[in-house]
Short mmCIF file of C-alpha atoms in Angstrom, two decimals:
data_model
loop_
_atom_site.label_atom_id
_atom_site.label_comp_id
_atom_site.label_asym_id
_atom_site.label_seq_id
_atom_site.Cartn_x
_atom_site.Cartn_y
_atom_site.Cartn_z
CA MET A 29 12.75 9.34 -45.62
CA ALA A 30 12.52 12.75 -43.88
CA GLY A 31 9.59 11.46 -41.73
CA ILE A 32 12.01 8.32 -40.43
CA ARG A 33 14.67 10.88 -39.54
CA ALA A 34 12.35 13.11 -37.64
CA ALA A 35 10.96 10.20 -35.84
CA GLN A 36 14.54 8.69 -35.01
CA LYS A 37 15.49 12.14 -33.64
CA GLU A 38 12.51 12.43 -31.43
CA LYS A 39 13.26 8.77 -30.23
CA THR A 40 16.84 9.89 -29.33
CA ARG A 41 15.44 13.20 -27.65
CA ARG A 42 13.02 11.26 -25.45
CA ALA A 43 15.65 8.81 -24.73
CA LEU A 44 17.97 11.84 -23.43
CA ILE A 45 15.20 13.14 -21.35
CA GLN A 46 14.64 9.67 -19.66
CA ALA A 47 18.33 9.16 -19.29
CA ALA A 48 18.63 12.42 -17.21
CA MET A 49 15.22 11.37 -15.10
CA ASN A 50 16.97 7.86 -14.27
CA GLN A 51 19.90 9.57 -13.01
CA LEU A 52 18.12 12.17 -10.60
CA SER A 53 17.97 11.21 -7.16
CA ALA A 54 17.74 12.50 -3.49
CA GLU A 55 21.62 12.26 -3.54
CA HIS A 56 22.17 13.36 -7.03
CA GLY A 57 20.40 16.62 -8.06
CA TYR A 58 20.31 18.12 -11.63
CA ALA A 59 23.50 19.97 -11.46
CA SER A 60 25.59 17.00 -10.55
CA LEU A 61 24.63 15.25 -13.84
CA SER A 62 27.20 14.74 -16.40
CA LEU A 63 26.31 15.19 -20.13
CA ARG A 64 28.79 12.14 -21.08
CA GLU A 65 26.82 9.99 -18.48
CA VAL A 66 23.46 10.89 -19.66
CA ALA A 67 24.44 10.34 -23.64
CA ARG A 68 26.04 6.98 -22.90
CA GLU A 69 22.57 5.91 -20.81
CA ALA A 70 20.82 7.17 -23.80
CA GLY A 71 22.85 5.17 -26.05
CA ILE A 72 24.42 8.04 -28.12
CA ALA A 73 27.90 9.73 -28.27
CA PRO A 74 28.24 12.89 -26.13
CA THR A 75 28.99 14.81 -29.41
CA SER A 76 25.42 13.91 -30.65
CA PHE A 77 23.87 15.36 -27.43
CA TYR A 78 24.08 18.72 -29.09
CA ARG A 79 21.88 17.67 -32.17
CA HIS A 80 19.24 17.69 -29.57
CA PHE A 81 19.78 20.25 -26.89
CA GLN A 82 22.15 23.23 -26.89
CA ASN A 83 23.38 22.14 -23.39
CA MET A 84 22.60 20.35 -20.09
CA GLU A 85 20.45 23.48 -18.92
CA GLU A 86 18.35 23.28 -21.88
CA LEU A 87 17.64 19.59 -21.27
CA GLY A 88 16.92 20.34 -17.66
CA LEU A 89 14.47 23.22 -18.43
CA THR A 90 12.83 20.51 -20.79
CA LEU A 91 12.25 18.36 -17.94
CA VAL A 92 10.68 21.15 -15.91
CA ASP A 93 8.45 22.00 -18.61
CA GLU A 94 7.51 18.50 -19.28
CA GLY A 95 6.72 17.68 -15.63
CA GLY A 96 4.68 20.66 -15.04
CA LEU A 97 2.54 19.86 -18.16
CA THR A 98 1.93 16.42 -17.09
CA LEU A 99 0.92 17.40 -13.60
CA ARG A 100 -1.67 20.22 -15.00
CA GLN A 101 -3.03 17.55 -17.62
CA LEU A 102 -3.62 15.04 -14.65
CA LEU A 103 -5.38 17.84 -12.45
CA ARG A 104 -7.51 18.56 -15.65
CA GLN A 105 -8.61 15.27 -16.06
CA SER A 106 -9.44 14.80 -12.33
CA ARG A 107 -11.33 17.94 -12.37
CA GLN A 108 -13.37 16.87 -15.73
CA GLN A 109 -14.33 13.66 -13.81
CA ILE A 110 -16.02 15.58 -10.89
CA ALA A 111 -18.65 16.55 -13.33
CA LYS A 112 -20.03 13.04 -12.93
CA GLY A 113 -20.10 13.37 -9.13
CA GLY A 114 -17.44 13.33 -6.23
CA SER A 115 -15.07 15.33 -4.10
CA ILE A 116 -12.88 17.82 -6.04
CA ILE A 117 -10.64 18.07 -3.26
CA ARG A 118 -10.20 14.51 -2.89
CA ALA A 119 -9.83 13.89 -6.69
CA SER A 120 -7.31 16.43 -6.86
CA VAL A 121 -5.14 15.57 -3.76
CA THR A 122 -5.01 11.81 -4.78
CA THR A 123 -4.03 12.54 -8.55
CA PHE A 124 -1.29 15.04 -7.07
CA MET A 125 0.28 12.32 -4.66
CA GLU A 126 -0.16 9.55 -7.48
CA PHE A 127 2.05 12.24 -9.58
CA VAL A 128 4.62 12.74 -6.93
CA ASN A 129 4.77 8.81 -6.48
CA ASN A 130 5.13 7.83 -10.17
CA ASN A 131 7.15 10.81 -11.07
CA THR A 132 9.76 11.29 -8.17
CA ALA A 133 12.62 12.34 -10.10
CA ILE A 134 10.65 15.11 -11.94
CA PHE A 135 8.95 16.56 -8.65
CA ARG A 136 12.29 16.26 -6.85
CA LEU A 137 13.78 18.31 -9.67
CA LEU A 138 11.13 21.13 -9.32
CA LEU A 139 11.56 21.17 -5.68
CA GLN A 140 15.27 21.44 -6.10
CA GLU A 141 15.55 23.97 -8.65
CA LYS A 142 12.84 25.99 -7.23
CA SER A 143 15.39 27.58 -5.02
CA GLY A 144 18.42 26.32 -7.05
CA ASN A 145 21.44 28.27 -8.16
CA SER A 146 20.56 28.88 -11.75
CA ARG A 147 18.09 31.97 -12.36
CA GLU A 148 16.85 30.16 -15.60
CA PHE A 149 15.66 27.00 -13.56
CA ARG A 150 14.12 29.24 -10.84
CA MET A 151 12.22 31.27 -13.21
CA ALA A 152 11.03 28.12 -15.14
CA VAL A 153 9.82 26.23 -12.00
CA ALA A 154 8.06 29.62 -10.83
CA ARG A 155 6.35 29.44 -14.30
CA GLU A 156 5.08 25.96 -13.65
CA VAL A 157 4.08 26.78 -10.16
CA GLU A 158 2.09 29.90 -11.74
CA HIS A 159 0.35 27.75 -14.29
CA PHE A 160 -0.92 25.42 -11.89
CA THR A 161 -1.99 28.05 -9.52
CA SER A 162 -3.85 30.04 -12.36
CA GLU A 163 -5.56 26.82 -13.79
CA LEU A 164 -6.89 26.31 -10.27
CA GLU A 165 -7.90 30.04 -9.63
CA ASP A 166 -9.85 29.88 -13.09
CA TYR A 167 -11.71 26.79 -11.76
CA LEU A 168 -12.85 28.47 -8.67
CA VAL A 169 -13.89 31.36 -10.49
CA ASP A 170 -15.66 29.62 -13.56
CA GLU A 171 -17.03 26.58 -11.80
CA GLN A 172 -17.52 27.70 -8.13
CA LYS A 173 -18.29 31.38 -8.64
CA PHE A 174 -15.66 32.88 -6.28
CA THR A 175 -14.45 36.45 -7.02
CA ARG A 176 -11.21 36.86 -8.72
CA GLU A 177 -9.66 38.03 -5.54
CA LEU A 178 -11.17 35.32 -3.29
CA ALA A 179 -10.22 32.44 -5.80
CA GLU A 180 -6.61 33.85 -6.08
CA LEU A 181 -6.08 33.88 -2.29
CA GLN A 182 -7.49 30.18 -1.89
CA ALA A 183 -5.40 28.71 -4.98
CA ASP A 184 -2.22 30.31 -3.75
CA ALA A 185 -2.76 28.63 -0.33
CA ILE A 186 -4.01 25.33 -1.74
CA VAL A 187 -0.75 25.11 -4.14
CA ARG A 188 1.52 25.97 -1.17
CA ILE A 189 0.23 23.27 1.09
CA VAL A 190 0.12 20.46 -1.75
CA PHE A 191 3.63 21.21 -3.02
CA SER A 192 4.88 21.21 0.66
CA VAL A 193 3.10 17.76 1.42
CA GLY A 194 4.55 16.41 -2.02
CA ALA A 195 7.97 17.14 -0.73
CA ASP A 196 7.11 15.26 2.56
CA ALA A 197 5.81 12.26 0.49
CA LEU A 198 8.93 11.75 -1.79
CA ASP A 199 10.52 9.39 0.82
CA ALA A 200 7.69 8.23 2.56
CA ASP A 201 6.22 4.58 2.48
CA SER A 202 2.59 3.77 1.39
CA LYS A 203 1.13 4.08 4.82
CA GLU A 204 2.57 7.44 5.70
CA ARG A 205 1.69 8.74 2.07
CA GLN A 206 -2.06 7.63 2.74
CA ARG A 207 -1.72 9.54 6.17
CA LEU A 208 -0.46 12.75 4.42
CA THR A 209 -3.01 12.33 1.58
CA GLU A 210 -6.05 12.22 4.15
CA GLN A 211 -4.60 15.22 6.34
CA THR A 212 -4.23 17.19 3.10
CA ILE A 213 -7.84 16.67 2.08
CA HIS A 214 -8.80 17.55 5.42
CA GLN A 215 -6.65 20.84 5.33
CA LEU A 216 -7.96 21.94 2.18
CA ARG A 217 -11.47 21.32 3.01
CA ILE A 218 -10.95 23.90 5.99
CA ILE A 219 -9.59 26.44 3.62
CA ALA A 220 -12.58 25.72 1.31
CA ARG A 221 -15.06 26.20 4.27
CA GLY A 222 -13.26 29.24 5.20
CA ALA A 223 -13.35 30.74 1.84
CA GLU A 224 -16.99 29.97 1.49
CA ALA A 225 -17.86 31.71 4.83
CA THR A 226 -15.83 34.75 3.59
CA ARG A 227 -17.69 34.81 0.46
CA THR A 228 -20.99 34.48 2.36
CA ALA A 229 -20.00 37.16 4.67
CA ALA A 230 -19.34 39.64 1.85
CA ILE A 231 -23.02 39.16 0.41
CA PRO A 232 -25.01 42.23 1.36
CA LYS A 233 -27.86 41.17 3.59
CA GLU A 234 -31.25 42.32 2.25
#
């Protein structure tokens, strides 16, 4: 019986999360969402909302956390596939652009709240970006043998570029999104070549 109640509670919680995502758009940021409207779309009474989240801010922070986690998991999978051969840059950029296309509401939330009025939201988004950057930095150190300092610089540059391009891709059609994808791949390859040249120049000559 307890298991059934727990499953039902989780189902309702997921419904609230989905309802909030459904109501996000370019015209309606998270701050404009109504608890009453979110609860109604989820099929519950407004008072029942508080059994799952303390307030709308906690629901929003959950969206940020889940969005960041989903993106990191997708990028981990793309890096693992590279072990079979292929371009890590192309695989990562393609995966990122697919995430933006398939999770427009979440990515728009990340962008909007990155510089929004809520300090809690800004810190949450900053944490997700930091997680994203740190995982890439670790990959560059562990798999491509860059120094920590050079990996940190490279990872930071890559993340700044892809998030900026993701913002441009939000309202782009498929043709423009493909152009942005190829342009970004080219830009990141230039950064990678620059990082490799910097590493090579730092190696003492015998």
